Amino acid sequence: MEHIDYMKLAIEEATKGIEAHDGGPFGSIIVKDGKIVGRGHNCVLSHNDATAHGEVSAIRDAGKNLGTFDLSGCTIYTTGEPCHMCLCACMWANISKIYYGCTIEDNGRIGFRDDKFDKIFGGRDKLGNLMEELGRKECLDLFDKYNESKHDTY
């Protein structure tokens, strides 16, 4: 599979969450050696858990499936640029590469406050090539669908 194919699967995962009213339009897929080892979407509303973001849900799933907390060699595909909590979770899990669709600014366009924390913590310029934008147009379409739906923001 190509990188964009994994991003499309992350979009599908996010769509499941939107349709279930679990939370925001954030879905993630974790891949290791060409195999999907974890998946998750934002479940903040359905779990009443502020930490149940798409990336964290996928990290938890991958850890369970692989039987380890160490996700070295894994790549995550996520529909929105990770907030600082998710970015740090990816780094703590030793994820090797992060592909994201929409930017922090795009997250703000649909009502999320990631930019507030980005201004406080900053530091993304120090990450080198850890993160790379991919599939922004497709993810913006997802965000538009979310914006048009009836939902609670989170």
Short mmCIF file of N, CA and C in Angstrom, two decimals:
data_model
loop_
_atom_site.label_atom_id
_atom_site.label_comp_id
_atom_site.label_asym_id
_atom_site.label_seq_id
_atom_site.Cartn_x
_atom_site.Cartn_y
_atom_site.Cartn_z
N MET A 1 0.84 -1.19 0.00
CA MET A 1 0.00 0.00 0.00
C MET A 1 0.88 1.25 0.00
N GLU A 2 0.36 2.28 -0.59
CA GLU A 2 1.05 3.58 -0.61
C GLU A 2 0.68 4.36 0.66
N HIS A 3 1.47 5.37 0.99
CA HIS A 3 1.19 6.20 2.16
C HIS A 3 -0.22 6.78 2.10
N ILE A 4 -0.65 7.26 0.94
CA ILE A 4 -1.97 7.88 0.84
C ILE A 4 -3.08 6.86 1.11
N ASP A 5 -2.84 5.60 0.82
CA ASP A 5 -3.83 4.56 1.09
C ASP A 5 -4.05 4.39 2.60
N TYR A 6 -2.97 4.47 3.36
CA TYR A 6 -3.10 4.39 4.81
C TYR A 6 -3.83 5.63 5.35
N MET A 7 -3.55 6.79 4.74
CA MET A 7 -4.25 8.00 5.17
C MET A 7 -5.75 7.86 4.89
N LYS A 8 -6.10 7.27 3.77
CA LYS A 8 -7.52 7.05 3.46
C LYS A 8 -8.17 6.14 4.50
N LEU A 9 -7.43 5.17 5.00
CA LEU A 9 -7.95 4.31 6.07
C LEU A 9 -8.13 5.10 7.37
N ALA A 10 -7.22 6.04 7.62
CA ALA A 10 -7.37 6.92 8.79
C ALA A 10 -8.63 7.78 8.65
N ILE A 11 -8.90 8.24 7.43
CA ILE A 11 -10.12 9.02 7.16
C ILE A 11 -11.35 8.15 7.40
N GLU A 12 -11.31 6.91 6.96
CA GLU A 12 -12.43 5.99 7.21
C GLU A 12 -12.64 5.79 8.70
N GLU A 13 -11.55 5.66 9.44
CA GLU A 13 -11.64 5.49 10.90
C GLU A 13 -12.27 6.73 11.53
N ALA A 14 -11.85 7.91 11.09
CA ALA A 14 -12.42 9.15 11.61
C ALA A 14 -13.90 9.24 11.27
N THR A 15 -14.27 8.82 10.08
CA THR A 15 -15.67 8.87 9.66
C THR A 15 -16.54 7.99 10.56
N LYS A 16 -16.04 6.83 10.95
CA LYS A 16 -16.76 5.97 11.90
C LYS A 16 -17.05 6.73 13.19
N GLY A 17 -16.05 7.44 13.67
CA GLY A 17 -16.21 8.20 14.91
C GLY A 17 -17.20 9.34 14.77
N ILE A 18 -17.17 10.02 13.65
CA ILE A 18 -18.12 11.11 13.41
C ILE A 18 -19.54 10.56 13.39
N GLU A 19 -19.73 9.48 12.63
CA GLU A 19 -21.07 8.90 12.49
C GLU A 19 -21.61 8.36 13.81
N ALA A 20 -20.72 7.90 14.69
CA ALA A 20 -21.13 7.39 16.00
C ALA A 20 -21.23 8.51 17.05
N HIS A 21 -20.87 9.73 16.67
CA HIS A 21 -20.85 10.88 17.60
C HIS A 21 -19.89 10.64 18.76
N ASP A 22 -18.77 9.96 18.46
CA ASP A 22 -17.77 9.67 19.49
C ASP A 22 -16.91 10.87 19.83
N GLY A 23 -16.68 11.75 18.85
CA GLY A 23 -15.81 12.91 19.06
C GLY A 23 -15.50 13.56 17.73
N GLY A 24 -14.41 14.30 17.69
CA GLY A 24 -14.02 15.05 16.51
C GLY A 24 -13.54 14.18 15.35
N PRO A 25 -13.23 14.82 14.21
CA PRO A 25 -12.90 14.10 12.98
C PRO A 25 -11.44 13.65 12.90
N PHE A 26 -11.03 12.95 13.94
CA PHE A 26 -9.63 12.56 14.03
C PHE A 26 -9.53 11.04 14.08
N GLY A 27 -8.95 10.47 13.04
CA GLY A 27 -8.74 9.04 12.97
C GLY A 27 -7.28 8.75 12.71
N SER A 28 -6.81 7.61 13.21
CA SER A 28 -5.40 7.25 13.08
C SER A 28 -5.24 5.77 12.79
N ILE A 29 -4.21 5.48 12.00
CA ILE A 29 -3.82 4.12 11.66
C ILE A 29 -2.33 4.00 11.95
N ILE A 30 -1.93 2.93 12.61
CA ILE A 30 -0.51 2.68 12.88
C ILE A 30 -0.08 1.46 12.09
N VAL A 31 1.05 1.60 11.39
CA VAL A 31 1.56 0.57 10.50
C VAL A 31 2.98 0.19 10.91
N LYS A 32 3.25 -1.10 10.87
CA LYS A 32 4.62 -1.59 11.09
C LYS A 32 4.89 -2.68 10.06
N ASP A 33 5.98 -2.51 9.35
CA ASP A 33 6.38 -3.49 8.33
C ASP A 33 5.25 -3.79 7.34
N GLY A 34 4.53 -2.75 6.94
CA GLY A 34 3.47 -2.89 5.95
C GLY A 34 2.16 -3.47 6.47
N LYS A 35 2.08 -3.71 7.77
CA LYS A 35 0.88 -4.29 8.37
C LYS A 35 0.25 -3.30 9.34
N ILE A 36 -1.07 -3.17 9.28
CA ILE A 36 -1.78 -2.30 10.24
C ILE A 36 -1.78 -3.00 11.59
N VAL A 37 -1.22 -2.32 12.58
CA VAL A 37 -1.12 -2.89 13.92
C VAL A 37 -1.99 -2.15 14.94
N GLY A 38 -2.51 -0.98 14.55
CA GLY A 38 -3.36 -0.22 15.45
C GLY A 38 -4.24 0.74 14.69
N ARG A 39 -5.40 0.99 15.27
CA ARG A 39 -6.31 1.97 14.69
C ARG A 39 -7.12 2.58 15.82
N GLY A 40 -7.55 3.81 15.59
CA GLY A 40 -8.37 4.47 16.59
C GLY A 40 -8.91 5.77 16.06
N HIS A 41 -9.96 6.25 16.70
CA HIS A 41 -10.50 7.56 16.37
C HIS A 41 -10.83 8.28 17.66
N ASN A 42 -11.13 9.55 17.54
CA ASN A 42 -11.44 10.37 18.70
C ASN A 42 -12.68 9.82 19.39
N CYS A 43 -12.55 9.49 20.68
CA CYS A 43 -13.65 8.96 21.49
C CYS A 43 -13.84 9.79 22.76
N VAL A 44 -13.45 11.05 22.72
CA VAL A 44 -13.53 11.90 23.90
C VAL A 44 -14.96 11.97 24.43
N LEU A 45 -15.93 12.17 23.54
CA LEU A 45 -17.32 12.30 23.98
C LEU A 45 -17.90 10.97 24.44
N SER A 46 -17.68 9.91 23.68
CA SER A 46 -18.28 8.62 24.03
C SER A 46 -17.67 8.00 25.28
N HIS A 47 -16.39 8.30 25.56
CA HIS A 47 -15.73 7.74 26.74
C HIS A 47 -15.63 8.73 27.90
N ASN A 48 -16.07 9.97 27.67
CA ASN A 48 -15.89 11.02 28.69
C ASN A 48 -14.44 11.04 29.17
N ASP A 49 -13.54 11.04 28.20
CA ASP A 49 -12.10 10.95 28.47
C ASP A 49 -11.38 11.96 27.59
N ALA A 50 -10.88 13.02 28.19
CA ALA A 50 -10.20 14.08 27.45
C ALA A 50 -8.95 13.59 26.74
N THR A 51 -8.42 12.44 27.12
CA THR A 51 -7.20 11.92 26.48
C THR A 51 -7.50 10.93 25.35
N ALA A 52 -8.76 10.66 25.07
CA ALA A 52 -9.11 9.65 24.06
C ALA A 52 -9.10 10.23 22.65
N HIS A 53 -8.00 10.87 22.30
CA HIS A 53 -7.83 11.40 20.95
C HIS A 53 -7.53 10.23 20.00
N GLY A 54 -7.64 10.47 18.71
CA GLY A 54 -7.43 9.43 17.72
C GLY A 54 -6.07 8.77 17.82
N GLU A 55 -5.03 9.58 17.96
CA GLU A 55 -3.68 9.04 18.03
C GLU A 55 -3.49 8.18 19.28
N VAL A 56 -3.96 8.68 20.42
CA VAL A 56 -3.81 7.94 21.68
C VAL A 56 -4.58 6.63 21.61
N SER A 57 -5.78 6.68 21.05
CA SER A 57 -6.58 5.45 20.89
C SER A 57 -5.85 4.44 20.01
N ALA A 58 -5.24 4.90 18.94
CA ALA A 58 -4.49 4.01 18.04
C ALA A 58 -3.24 3.46 18.73
N ILE A 59 -2.55 4.29 19.49
CA ILE A 59 -1.36 3.84 20.23
C ILE A 59 -1.76 2.75 21.22
N ARG A 60 -2.86 2.95 21.93
CA ARG A 60 -3.32 1.94 22.88
C ARG A 60 -3.64 0.63 22.16
N ASP A 61 -4.29 0.73 21.00
CA ASP A 61 -4.64 -0.46 20.22
C ASP A 61 -3.39 -1.17 19.71
N ALA A 62 -2.44 -0.42 19.20
CA ALA A 62 -1.20 -1.03 18.69
C ALA A 62 -0.43 -1.71 19.82
N GLY A 63 -0.34 -1.06 20.95
CA GLY A 63 0.35 -1.66 22.09
C GLY A 63 -0.28 -2.98 22.50
N LYS A 64 -1.61 -2.99 22.54
CA LYS A 64 -2.33 -4.22 22.88
C LYS A 64 -2.07 -5.30 21.83
N ASN A 65 -2.18 -4.93 20.57
CA ASN A 65 -2.01 -5.91 19.49
C ASN A 65 -0.59 -6.45 19.38
N LEU A 66 0.39 -5.59 19.65
CA LEU A 66 1.79 -6.02 19.55
C LEU A 66 2.34 -6.57 20.86
N GLY A 67 1.62 -6.36 21.96
CA GLY A 67 2.10 -6.83 23.25
C GLY A 67 3.28 -6.04 23.78
N THR A 68 3.34 -4.74 23.42
CA THR A 68 4.45 -3.91 23.88
C THR A 68 4.05 -2.44 23.86
N PHE A 69 4.71 -1.68 24.71
CA PHE A 69 4.52 -0.23 24.71
C PHE A 69 5.48 0.44 23.74
N ASP A 70 6.45 -0.29 23.26
CA ASP A 70 7.49 0.25 22.38
C ASP A 70 7.09 0.07 20.92
N LEU A 71 6.71 1.16 20.29
CA LEU A 71 6.25 1.11 18.90
C LEU A 71 7.35 1.56 17.93
N SER A 72 8.59 1.28 18.28
CA SER A 72 9.71 1.58 17.38
C SER A 72 9.46 0.93 16.03
N GLY A 73 9.77 1.66 14.97
CA GLY A 73 9.58 1.14 13.63
C GLY A 73 8.18 1.33 13.09
N CYS A 74 7.30 1.90 13.89
CA CYS A 74 5.92 2.13 13.46
C CYS A 74 5.76 3.52 12.86
N THR A 75 4.79 3.62 11.97
CA THR A 75 4.39 4.89 11.36
C THR A 75 2.93 5.11 11.68
N ILE A 76 2.59 6.36 12.01
CA ILE A 76 1.19 6.70 12.28
C ILE A 76 0.69 7.64 11.18
N TYR A 77 -0.52 7.38 10.73
CA TYR A 77 -1.22 8.22 9.76
C TYR A 77 -2.42 8.79 10.50
N THR A 78 -2.53 10.11 10.54
CA THR A 78 -3.59 10.73 11.32
C THR A 78 -4.19 11.90 10.56
N THR A 79 -5.49 12.08 10.70
CA THR A 79 -6.20 13.05 9.86
C THR A 79 -5.91 14.49 10.22
N GLY A 80 -5.48 14.75 11.43
CA GLY A 80 -5.14 16.11 11.84
C GLY A 80 -3.76 16.16 12.46
N GLU A 81 -3.06 17.25 12.25
CA GLU A 81 -1.74 17.41 12.86
C GLU A 81 -1.89 17.21 14.37
N PRO A 82 -1.08 16.36 14.96
CA PRO A 82 -1.26 16.02 16.37
C PRO A 82 -1.14 17.23 17.30
N CYS A 83 -2.05 17.26 18.29
CA CYS A 83 -1.92 18.24 19.36
C CYS A 83 -0.66 17.87 20.15
N HIS A 84 -0.27 18.71 21.09
CA HIS A 84 0.95 18.42 21.85
C HIS A 84 0.84 17.14 22.66
N MET A 85 -0.34 16.85 23.23
CA MET A 85 -0.49 15.62 23.99
C MET A 85 -0.24 14.41 23.08
N CYS A 86 -0.85 14.42 21.90
CA CYS A 86 -0.70 13.28 20.99
C CYS A 86 0.70 13.20 20.39
N LEU A 87 1.27 14.35 20.10
CA LEU A 87 2.63 14.39 19.58
C LEU A 87 3.58 13.77 20.60
N CYS A 88 3.45 14.16 21.85
CA CYS A 88 4.31 13.59 22.90
C CYS A 88 4.03 12.11 23.10
N ALA A 89 2.76 11.69 23.01
CA ALA A 89 2.43 10.27 23.14
C ALA A 89 3.11 9.48 22.02
N CYS A 90 3.10 10.01 20.81
CA CYS A 90 3.79 9.35 19.69
C CYS A 90 5.28 9.23 19.98
N MET A 91 5.85 10.28 20.51
CA MET A 91 7.28 10.27 20.81
C MET A 91 7.59 9.30 21.96
N TRP A 92 6.75 9.28 23.01
CA TRP A 92 6.94 8.36 24.13
C TRP A 92 6.85 6.91 23.65
N ALA A 93 5.99 6.67 22.66
CA ALA A 93 5.81 5.32 22.14
C ALA A 93 6.90 4.94 21.13
N ASN A 94 7.78 5.87 20.82
CA ASN A 94 8.87 5.66 19.86
C ASN A 94 8.40 5.49 18.43
N ILE A 95 7.27 6.09 18.08
CA ILE A 95 6.80 6.03 16.70
C ILE A 95 7.81 6.77 15.83
N SER A 96 8.17 6.15 14.72
CA SER A 96 9.26 6.66 13.89
C SER A 96 8.87 7.78 12.95
N LYS A 97 7.61 7.80 12.49
CA LYS A 97 7.17 8.80 11.51
C LYS A 97 5.69 9.09 11.72
N ILE A 98 5.34 10.37 11.57
CA ILE A 98 3.96 10.83 11.70
C ILE A 98 3.56 11.51 10.39
N TYR A 99 2.54 10.95 9.73
CA TYR A 99 1.94 11.60 8.57
C TYR A 99 0.60 12.16 9.03
N TYR A 100 0.37 13.44 8.74
CA TYR A 100 -0.88 14.08 9.15
C TYR A 100 -1.51 14.77 7.95
N GLY A 101 -2.84 14.88 7.98
CA GLY A 101 -3.57 15.52 6.89
C GLY A 101 -3.74 17.01 7.10
N CYS A 102 -4.68 17.37 7.95
CA CYS A 102 -4.95 18.79 8.21
C CYS A 102 -3.95 19.35 9.21
N THR A 103 -3.75 20.65 9.14
CA THR A 103 -2.78 21.34 9.99
C THR A 103 -3.42 21.79 11.31
N ILE A 104 -2.59 22.25 12.21
CA ILE A 104 -3.07 22.84 13.46
C ILE A 104 -4.07 23.97 13.16
N GLU A 105 -3.76 24.78 12.15
CA GLU A 105 -4.65 25.88 11.78
C GLU A 105 -5.99 25.34 11.28
N ASP A 106 -5.97 24.25 10.52
CA ASP A 106 -7.21 23.63 10.06
C ASP A 106 -8.03 23.11 11.23
N ASN A 107 -7.36 22.55 12.23
CA ASN A 107 -8.06 22.07 13.43
C ASN A 107 -8.83 23.23 14.07
N GLY A 108 -8.21 24.41 14.12
CA GLY A 108 -8.86 25.59 14.68
C GLY A 108 -10.06 26.04 13.86
N ARG A 109 -10.00 25.84 12.57
CA ARG A 109 -11.09 26.24 11.68
C ARG A 109 -12.38 25.51 12.00
N ILE A 110 -12.28 24.31 12.58
CA ILE A 110 -13.48 23.55 12.91
C ILE A 110 -13.77 23.55 14.41
N GLY A 111 -13.14 24.48 15.14
CA GLY A 111 -13.51 24.69 16.53
C GLY A 111 -12.60 24.10 17.58
N PHE A 112 -11.45 23.57 17.18
CA PHE A 112 -10.54 22.99 18.16
C PHE A 112 -9.47 24.01 18.53
N ARG A 113 -8.92 23.91 19.73
CA ARG A 113 -8.02 24.93 20.27
C ARG A 113 -6.56 24.51 20.30
N ASP A 114 -6.18 23.64 19.38
CA ASP A 114 -4.80 23.15 19.33
C ASP A 114 -3.79 24.30 19.20
N ASP A 115 -4.17 25.33 18.46
CA ASP A 115 -3.25 26.46 18.26
C ASP A 115 -2.91 27.15 19.57
N LYS A 116 -3.84 27.17 20.52
CA LYS A 116 -3.58 27.77 21.83
C LYS A 116 -2.41 27.07 22.51
N PHE A 117 -2.45 25.75 22.50
CA PHE A 117 -1.39 24.98 23.15
C PHE A 117 -0.10 25.03 22.33
N ASP A 118 -0.24 25.11 21.02
CA ASP A 118 0.93 25.22 20.17
C ASP A 118 1.68 26.51 20.47
N LYS A 119 0.96 27.58 20.73
CA LYS A 119 1.59 28.86 21.08
C LYS A 119 2.30 28.78 22.43
N ILE A 120 1.73 28.03 23.36
CA ILE A 120 2.33 27.89 24.68
C ILE A 120 3.58 27.01 24.63
N PHE A 121 3.46 25.84 23.99
CA PHE A 121 4.54 24.86 24.03
C PHE A 121 5.49 24.94 22.84
N GLY A 122 4.98 25.28 21.66
CA GLY A 122 5.83 25.43 20.48
C GLY A 122 6.75 24.24 20.26
N GLY A 123 7.88 24.48 19.64
CA GLY A 123 8.92 23.48 19.50
C GLY A 123 8.82 22.57 18.30
N ARG A 124 7.80 22.71 17.48
CA ARG A 124 7.67 21.81 16.33
C ARG A 124 8.83 21.97 15.35
N ASP A 125 9.44 23.12 15.37
CA ASP A 125 10.58 23.37 14.48
C ASP A 125 11.79 22.51 14.86
N LYS A 126 11.78 21.92 16.04
CA LYS A 126 12.90 21.11 16.51
C LYS A 126 12.72 19.62 16.20
N LEU A 127 11.63 19.25 15.53
CA LEU A 127 11.31 17.84 15.31
C LEU A 127 11.95 17.22 14.08
N GLY A 128 12.65 18.03 13.31
CA GLY A 128 13.29 17.49 12.10
C GLY A 128 12.25 16.95 11.14
N ASN A 129 12.46 15.74 10.66
CA ASN A 129 11.54 15.16 9.68
C ASN A 129 10.59 14.14 10.30
N LEU A 130 10.32 14.25 11.60
CA LEU A 130 9.40 13.33 12.28
C LEU A 130 8.00 13.41 11.69
N MET A 131 7.56 14.62 11.34
CA MET A 131 6.19 14.81 10.84
C MET A 131 6.20 15.28 9.39
N GLU A 132 5.19 14.81 8.65
CA GLU A 132 5.07 15.21 7.25
C GLU A 132 3.59 15.30 6.88
N GLU A 133 3.23 16.38 6.21
CA GLU A 133 1.84 16.55 5.75
C GLU A 133 1.58 15.61 4.57
N LEU A 134 0.38 15.02 4.58
CA LEU A 134 -0.01 14.07 3.53
C LEU A 134 -1.53 14.04 3.42
N GLY A 135 -2.05 14.16 2.22
CA GLY A 135 -3.49 14.02 2.02
C GLY A 135 -4.33 15.14 2.60
N ARG A 136 -3.79 16.35 2.60
CA ARG A 136 -4.51 17.47 3.22
C ARG A 136 -5.87 17.70 2.57
N LYS A 137 -5.95 17.63 1.24
CA LYS A 137 -7.22 17.88 0.57
C LYS A 137 -8.28 16.89 1.02
N GLU A 138 -7.93 15.61 1.05
CA GLU A 138 -8.87 14.58 1.48
C GLU A 138 -9.30 14.78 2.93
N CYS A 139 -8.36 15.18 3.76
CA CYS A 139 -8.68 15.41 5.17
C CYS A 139 -9.50 16.69 5.36
N LEU A 140 -9.25 17.70 4.53
CA LEU A 140 -10.10 18.90 4.58
C LEU A 140 -11.53 18.56 4.19
N ASP A 141 -11.71 17.66 3.23
CA ASP A 141 -13.06 17.21 2.87
C ASP A 141 -13.73 16.55 4.07
N LEU A 142 -12.98 15.74 4.82
CA LEU A 142 -13.49 15.12 6.04
C LEU A 142 -13.90 16.18 7.06
N PHE A 143 -13.05 17.18 7.25
CA PHE A 143 -13.35 18.25 8.20
C PHE A 143 -14.61 19.01 7.77
N ASP A 144 -14.78 19.23 6.47
CA ASP A 144 -15.98 19.90 5.97
C ASP A 144 -17.22 19.06 6.28
N LYS A 145 -17.12 17.76 6.08
CA LYS A 145 -18.24 16.85 6.39
C LYS A 145 -18.57 16.95 7.89
N TYR A 146 -17.55 16.97 8.71
CA TYR A 146 -17.75 17.09 10.15
C TYR A 146 -18.43 18.41 10.49
N ASN A 147 -17.95 19.49 9.89
CA ASN A 147 -18.51 20.82 10.14
C ASN A 147 -19.99 20.88 9.77
N GLU A 148 -20.37 20.17 8.72
CA GLU A 148 -21.77 20.18 8.24
C GLU A 148 -22.68 19.28 9.08
N SER A 149 -22.10 18.40 9.88
CA SER A 149 -22.90 17.47 10.69
C SER A 149 -23.30 18.12 12.02
N LYS A 150 -24.31 17.55 12.63
CA LYS A 150 -24.69 18.01 13.96
C LYS A 150 -23.77 17.30 14.94
N HIS A 151 -23.07 18.07 15.77
CA HIS A 151 -22.10 17.45 16.68
C HIS A 151 -21.77 18.39 17.84
N ASP A 152 -21.25 17.79 18.89
CA ASP A 152 -20.63 18.54 19.97
C ASP A 152 -19.16 18.61 19.63
N THR A 153 -18.55 19.77 19.83
CA THR A 153 -17.15 19.93 19.47
C THR A 153 -16.28 19.25 20.51
N TYR A 154 -15.50 18.33 20.05
CA TYR A 154 -14.40 17.69 20.75
C TYR A 154 -14.06 16.43 20.12
#
